[in-house]
XYZ file of C-alpha atoms in Angstrom:
372
model
C 102.151 95.191 75.937
C 105.947 94.575 76.687
C 108.319 91.764 75.241
C 109.559 88.986 78.210
C 112.123 90.464 80.354
C 115.308 88.397 79.141
C 116.180 86.936 82.896
C 117.632 82.984 83.323
C 115.516 79.772 82.685
C 112.991 82.046 81.084
C 112.434 80.210 77.894
C 111.586 82.512 74.262
C 109.532 81.329 72.187
C 109.594 82.737 68.490
C 106.828 81.681 65.862
C 108.423 82.920 62.265
C 106.561 82.927 59.075
C 108.142 84.046 55.915
C 105.686 84.257 52.865
C 107.327 84.438 49.837
C 105.662 83.618 46.129
C 106.496 80.101 46.033
C 106.604 78.682 49.905
C 105.424 79.880 52.487
C 108.565 78.760 55.560
C 107.742 78.153 59.378
C 110.220 78.508 62.327
C 108.630 77.533 65.461
C 111.649 79.107 67.719
C 112.090 77.893 71.371
C 115.127 79.470 72.868
C 115.660 75.877 75.012
C 116.575 74.058 72.134
C 119.065 73.232 69.772
C 118.053 75.358 66.674
C 118.004 71.895 64.512
C 115.618 70.457 67.073
C 112.583 73.398 66.331
C 109.766 73.036 64.282
C 110.540 73.637 60.321
C 107.514 73.759 57.960
C 107.473 74.531 54.484
C 104.679 74.543 52.349
C 102.960 75.986 49.576
C 102.614 79.950 49.670
C 99.016 81.608 50.269
C 99.989 83.138 46.722
C 100.200 79.816 45.032
C 96.963 78.131 47.236
C 93.934 80.548 46.033
C 95.718 80.830 42.341
C 94.687 77.290 42.217
C 91.063 78.038 44.062
C 90.769 81.034 40.700
C 91.899 77.874 38.336
C 88.895 76.386 39.362
C 86.508 79.175 39.316
C 88.004 79.425 35.526
C 87.485 76.837 35.300
C 84.103 75.786 36.157
C 83.321 79.430 34.812
C 82.328 81.425 37.220
C 82.891 85.149 38.728
C 84.565 85.862 41.028
C 83.775 88.235 44.969
C 86.721 88.327 46.579
C 87.398 90.151 50.063
C 90.143 89.463 52.731
C 93.638 90.039 53.535
C 95.802 92.063 50.606
C 98.240 89.007 49.728
C 100.635 88.465 47.403
C 99.825 88.862 44.490
C 103.006 86.852 42.054
C 100.741 83.927 40.470
C 97.213 84.665 42.007
C 97.565 87.538 40.743
C 98.613 85.928 37.015
C 95.261 83.929 37.998
C 92.709 86.828 38.606
C 94.349 88.426 35.115
C 93.643 84.743 33.283
C 90.488 84.581 35.281
C 89.207 88.415 33.357
C 90.992 87.468 30.088
C 87.985 84.225 29.691
C 85.447 87.131 29.698
C 84.607 86.190 32.941
C 83.794 88.896 35.920
C 86.200 89.761 39.197
C 84.831 92.267 41.612
C 87.746 92.851 44.496
C 87.348 94.771 48.258
C 89.999 97.096 48.619
C 91.687 94.972 50.691
C 92.635 92.346 48.023
C 92.378 94.310 44.699
C 96.259 95.708 46.802
C 97.094 92.519 46.218
C 97.343 93.050 42.277
C 99.202 96.727 42.523
C 100.144 99.248 45.057
C 97.828 102.120 43.036
C 94.105 100.917 42.486
C 93.791 102.819 39.421
C 95.756 100.162 37.220
C 94.048 97.283 38.886
C 91.080 99.121 37.222
C 92.247 99.410 34.370
C 93.706 95.555 34.211
C 89.444 95.338 34.052
C 89.127 94.282 37.428
C 85.936 96.159 39.843
C 86.807 97.522 42.798
C 84.226 98.123 46.187
C 84.563 98.728 49.888
C 82.032 97.222 51.338
C 83.322 93.028 52.466
C 80.383 92.152 51.131
C 79.420 90.835 47.254
C 76.727 93.374 45.440
C 72.778 92.750 45.820
C 72.929 91.390 42.110
C 76.258 88.944 41.934
C 75.570 85.719 41.446
C 78.924 83.820 41.633
C 81.414 82.510 43.911
C 82.976 84.035 47.793
C 86.779 83.529 47.842
C 88.087 85.519 51.325
C 92.026 85.318 51.404
C 93.526 85.150 54.135
C 97.849 85.294 54.085
C 98.884 84.763 58.375
C 97.228 81.518 58.944
C 98.423 80.878 62.366
C 94.901 79.205 63.217
C 95.779 76.356 60.953
C 99.236 75.797 61.956
C 98.391 75.772 65.488
C 95.702 73.243 64.546
C 98.151 70.827 62.772
C 100.484 71.436 66.467
C 97.915 71.240 68.816
C 98.216 67.475 66.948
C 101.993 67.007 67.967
C 101.678 68.660 72.047
C 103.331 72.029 70.868
C 101.070 75.394 71.756
C 101.114 79.280 70.191
C 99.447 79.985 73.185
C 102.485 80.928 75.178
C 105.160 82.248 71.420
C 106.667 85.913 72.888
C 106.673 87.416 69.426
C 104.883 86.040 65.665
C 108.155 87.546 63.069
C 106.546 87.968 59.497
C 108.306 88.089 56.726
C 106.069 89.720 53.660
C 107.165 91.491 50.232
C 105.574 94.737 50.042
C 107.168 97.724 47.713
C 105.155 100.389 50.423
C 102.136 102.121 48.264
C 103.862 105.807 46.739
C 102.273 109.066 48.526
C 102.783 111.026 45.388
C 103.363 110.293 42.129
C 106.679 107.797 42.129
C 107.659 105.043 40.523
C 107.228 101.303 42.830
C 110.652 100.410 42.387
C 111.951 103.984 43.444
C 109.386 104.406 46.413
C 110.738 100.525 47.878
C 114.375 101.416 48.272
C 113.658 105.138 48.465
C 112.283 103.566 51.767
C 115.112 101.405 52.497
C 117.426 103.517 52.273
C 116.362 106.635 54.547
C 115.982 103.445 57.341
C 119.367 102.163 56.792
C 121.366 106.321 56.671
C 119.327 106.988 59.702
C 120.224 103.772 61.827
C 122.617 100.689 59.008
C 121.429 97.549 60.207
C 119.297 95.717 58.708
C 117.697 94.829 61.984
C 115.713 98.370 61.878
C 113.830 97.296 58.721
C 112.071 95.380 60.891
C 108.863 97.376 61.690
C 106.751 96.283 65.453
C 103.040 97.576 64.752
C 103.085 101.159 65.998
C 106.360 101.770 63.913
C 105.019 100.512 60.748
C 104.163 103.200 57.822
C 101.081 103.081 56.830
C 102.367 102.736 52.458
C 102.893 99.642 53.426
C 99.710 98.084 52.908
C 100.471 94.763 53.102
C 103.107 94.840 56.173
C 99.329 96.110 57.525
C 97.582 93.561 56.539
C 100.022 90.851 58.052
C 99.936 92.789 61.748
C 96.020 92.922 61.875
C 95.609 89.532 60.258
C 97.803 87.774 63.597
C 96.563 90.172 66.214
C 92.881 88.289 65.342
C 94.531 84.965 65.621
C 96.822 85.683 68.952
C 95.992 89.621 70.067
C 98.544 89.195 73.070
C 101.296 88.535 71.258
C 103.180 91.431 69.773
C 104.087 90.865 65.877
C 106.947 91.815 63.547
C 107.044 92.875 60.090
C 109.751 92.347 57.512
C 109.987 92.260 54.379
C 111.063 88.677 52.626
C 114.172 89.924 51.152
C 115.992 91.611 53.847
C 114.866 88.580 56.102
C 116.731 86.533 53.670
C 120.218 88.244 53.320
C 119.901 88.968 57.229
C 119.437 85.314 57.972
C 122.283 84.678 55.616
C 124.592 86.628 58.289
C 124.066 83.455 60.846
C 125.518 80.611 58.546
C 128.690 79.614 60.485
C 130.405 80.426 57.827
C 129.733 84.192 58.465
C 130.467 83.984 62.363
C 134.802 84.621 61.339
C 134.022 87.142 58.579
C 134.415 90.979 59.434
C 133.104 91.880 56.444
C 130.171 90.195 53.681
C 128.251 90.686 51.108
C 125.304 88.467 51.396
C 122.520 87.803 48.762
C 118.945 86.580 48.123
C 118.221 85.718 44.519
C 114.927 85.286 44.951
C 112.092 84.072 42.332
C 111.444 88.004 42.021
C 114.102 89.771 43.714
C 117.484 90.080 43.888
C 119.325 91.275 46.600
C 122.753 91.991 48.146
C 124.169 94.344 50.910
C 127.961 94.529 52.376
C 127.687 94.349 55.768
C 130.369 94.941 58.550
C 130.803 94.447 61.355
C 126.231 94.413 61.132
C 126.542 97.809 60.160
C 125.047 98.028 55.828
C 127.318 99.910 53.772
C 125.975 99.681 50.856
C 122.466 97.465 49.666
C 121.509 97.351 45.651
C 118.451 95.634 44.393
C 117.369 94.073 41.243
C 115.008 90.995 38.958
C 115.589 88.118 39.390
C 114.229 87.399 35.833
C 116.425 89.771 34.310
C 119.975 88.580 36.188
C 121.778 86.357 34.152
C 125.115 84.517 34.934
C 126.939 87.236 33.113
C 125.467 90.803 34.116
C 125.099 88.997 37.868
C 129.205 88.852 37.700
C 129.858 92.001 36.197
C 126.499 93.893 39.051
C 128.917 92.865 41.987
C 132.113 93.171 40.542
C 131.691 96.990 40.757
C 128.851 96.829 43.502
C 132.168 95.540 45.660
C 134.095 98.727 44.302
C 131.637 100.944 44.956
C 130.818 101.347 40.982
C 126.637 100.400 40.874
C 125.182 103.839 40.378
C 121.732 104.427 41.252
C 120.023 104.839 37.774
C 122.284 102.587 36.185
C 120.013 99.860 37.891
C 117.024 101.610 37.188
C 116.996 102.374 33.365
C 117.875 98.717 33.493
C 114.382 97.942 35.111
C 115.665 97.393 38.708
C 115.000 98.872 41.544
C 118.395 100.796 42.514
C 121.211 100.909 44.613
C 123.056 103.220 47.367
C 126.104 103.402 49.947
C 126.192 104.828 52.699
C 129.060 105.981 53.192
C 130.758 108.777 51.365
C 133.414 108.547 49.697
C 132.024 104.552 49.032
C 135.333 102.655 50.429
C 134.461 99.420 50.791
C 137.285 97.360 53.264
C 137.822 93.614 51.197
C 135.184 91.328 51.556
C 135.668 88.353 53.769
C 132.815 85.738 52.760
C 129.971 85.997 49.289
C 127.273 83.848 50.584
C 123.943 83.126 49.147
C 120.188 81.838 49.509
C 117.105 81.925 48.227
C 115.873 79.826 45.300
C 117.349 81.126 41.922
C 121.394 80.849 44.261
C 122.125 78.291 41.488
C 122.842 80.735 38.962
C 125.824 82.060 41.033
C 127.148 78.439 39.524
C 127.430 80.248 36.383
C 129.683 82.572 37.179
C 133.726 83.125 38.555
C 131.906 84.114 41.630
C 133.651 82.191 44.871
C 130.088 81.971 47.001
C 129.242 80.018 49.367
C 125.692 78.662 49.786
C 123.641 79.875 53.143
C 122.559 77.185 55.293
C 122.365 78.697 58.996
C 120.391 75.874 60.943
C 121.523 73.134 58.258
C 118.709 74.496 56.213
C 119.000 76.648 52.972
C 115.413 76.724 52.743
C 114.747 78.706 56.706
C 116.797 81.796 56.242
C 114.543 84.455 55.664
C 112.976 82.477 59.480
C 116.597 82.764 61.047
C 116.345 86.048 60.292
C 113.005 87.175 61.141
C 114.238 85.743 64.448
C 117.582 87.658 64.933
C 115.083 90.711 64.506
C 112.730 89.562 66.912
C 115.999 88.795 69.036
C 117.616 92.851 68.441
C 113.745 94.598 69.575
C 114.296 91.918 72.941
C 117.362 93.416 73.629
C 117.049 97.406 71.796
C 113.467 97.107 74.334
C 115.156 95.625 77.610
C 118.061 98.177 77.224
C 115.524 100.968 76.698
């Protein structure tokens, strides 16, 4: 299916779903409306919803068989581990097991039983739970009450966090950053990290699951996927303060990842990623200053428990930074530093930074296809 050709009087409608560990942020973009008037919804994340369901079954002491989609781990994974700790059985299909770890042998080591079948074992007497992360049908049902129809959207754009499943023995952290670096060094735009179905490598299990789920609900609509951290730092570039800047340090301080990228005239010059839980305000200040000077090494961040860093320039000559833009639920950490930063609010709403990054990526895909 081709994208709609962008001609005068053709409406572009994009459903953007940014699924984080805490919230699912939804934007129904319509290019015939002011961005501020487009429909926005913030919901609890699927992981947090399913964690509550698991806790209920733990309380009533029921074993669990879980089938369905690969979803975000986080609180869902923690609830399942607590279920095991209570001496209760948890049986998972392979797709669901990837929600916990990207290496299934590690999931089994934790005490989970993994099976291939989508139906519960014959001798199983507990409760069955089915996971679904992409909830377009539910959104459609809700919006229909307000005379909104999702059947005529052009694109579904989805952001989920996906480290990827290594095909050989390598740290998940290194593998994740290596994939980002390889893509950006080939084509240094954040938009290049948005994937269509036929572009998506097999090692992105959660992204693959997201596309399958989207297509099962609205099969005629094209779907693109992107990592949540990348969507967030891309969305920062749509903040009004970024419009007059040439070189920007765009940073997402998420619940799990601290991701920063130096972008000049739309091109990525550098990117780093650490774990937010390890980032104190003094460490943030030191790291940002060294990053801007081209002095952050990949090994230093990795040895500190992060993912790493890379520069696309050789030598690492970074232009002067015009503005530092911050987003993410832990952005307040920057207040306890001496870093002068602007809090992103594209479309007047920080919570829409990720969805707006997805819209930007989708528009880029449209333009690229039209140009081709």
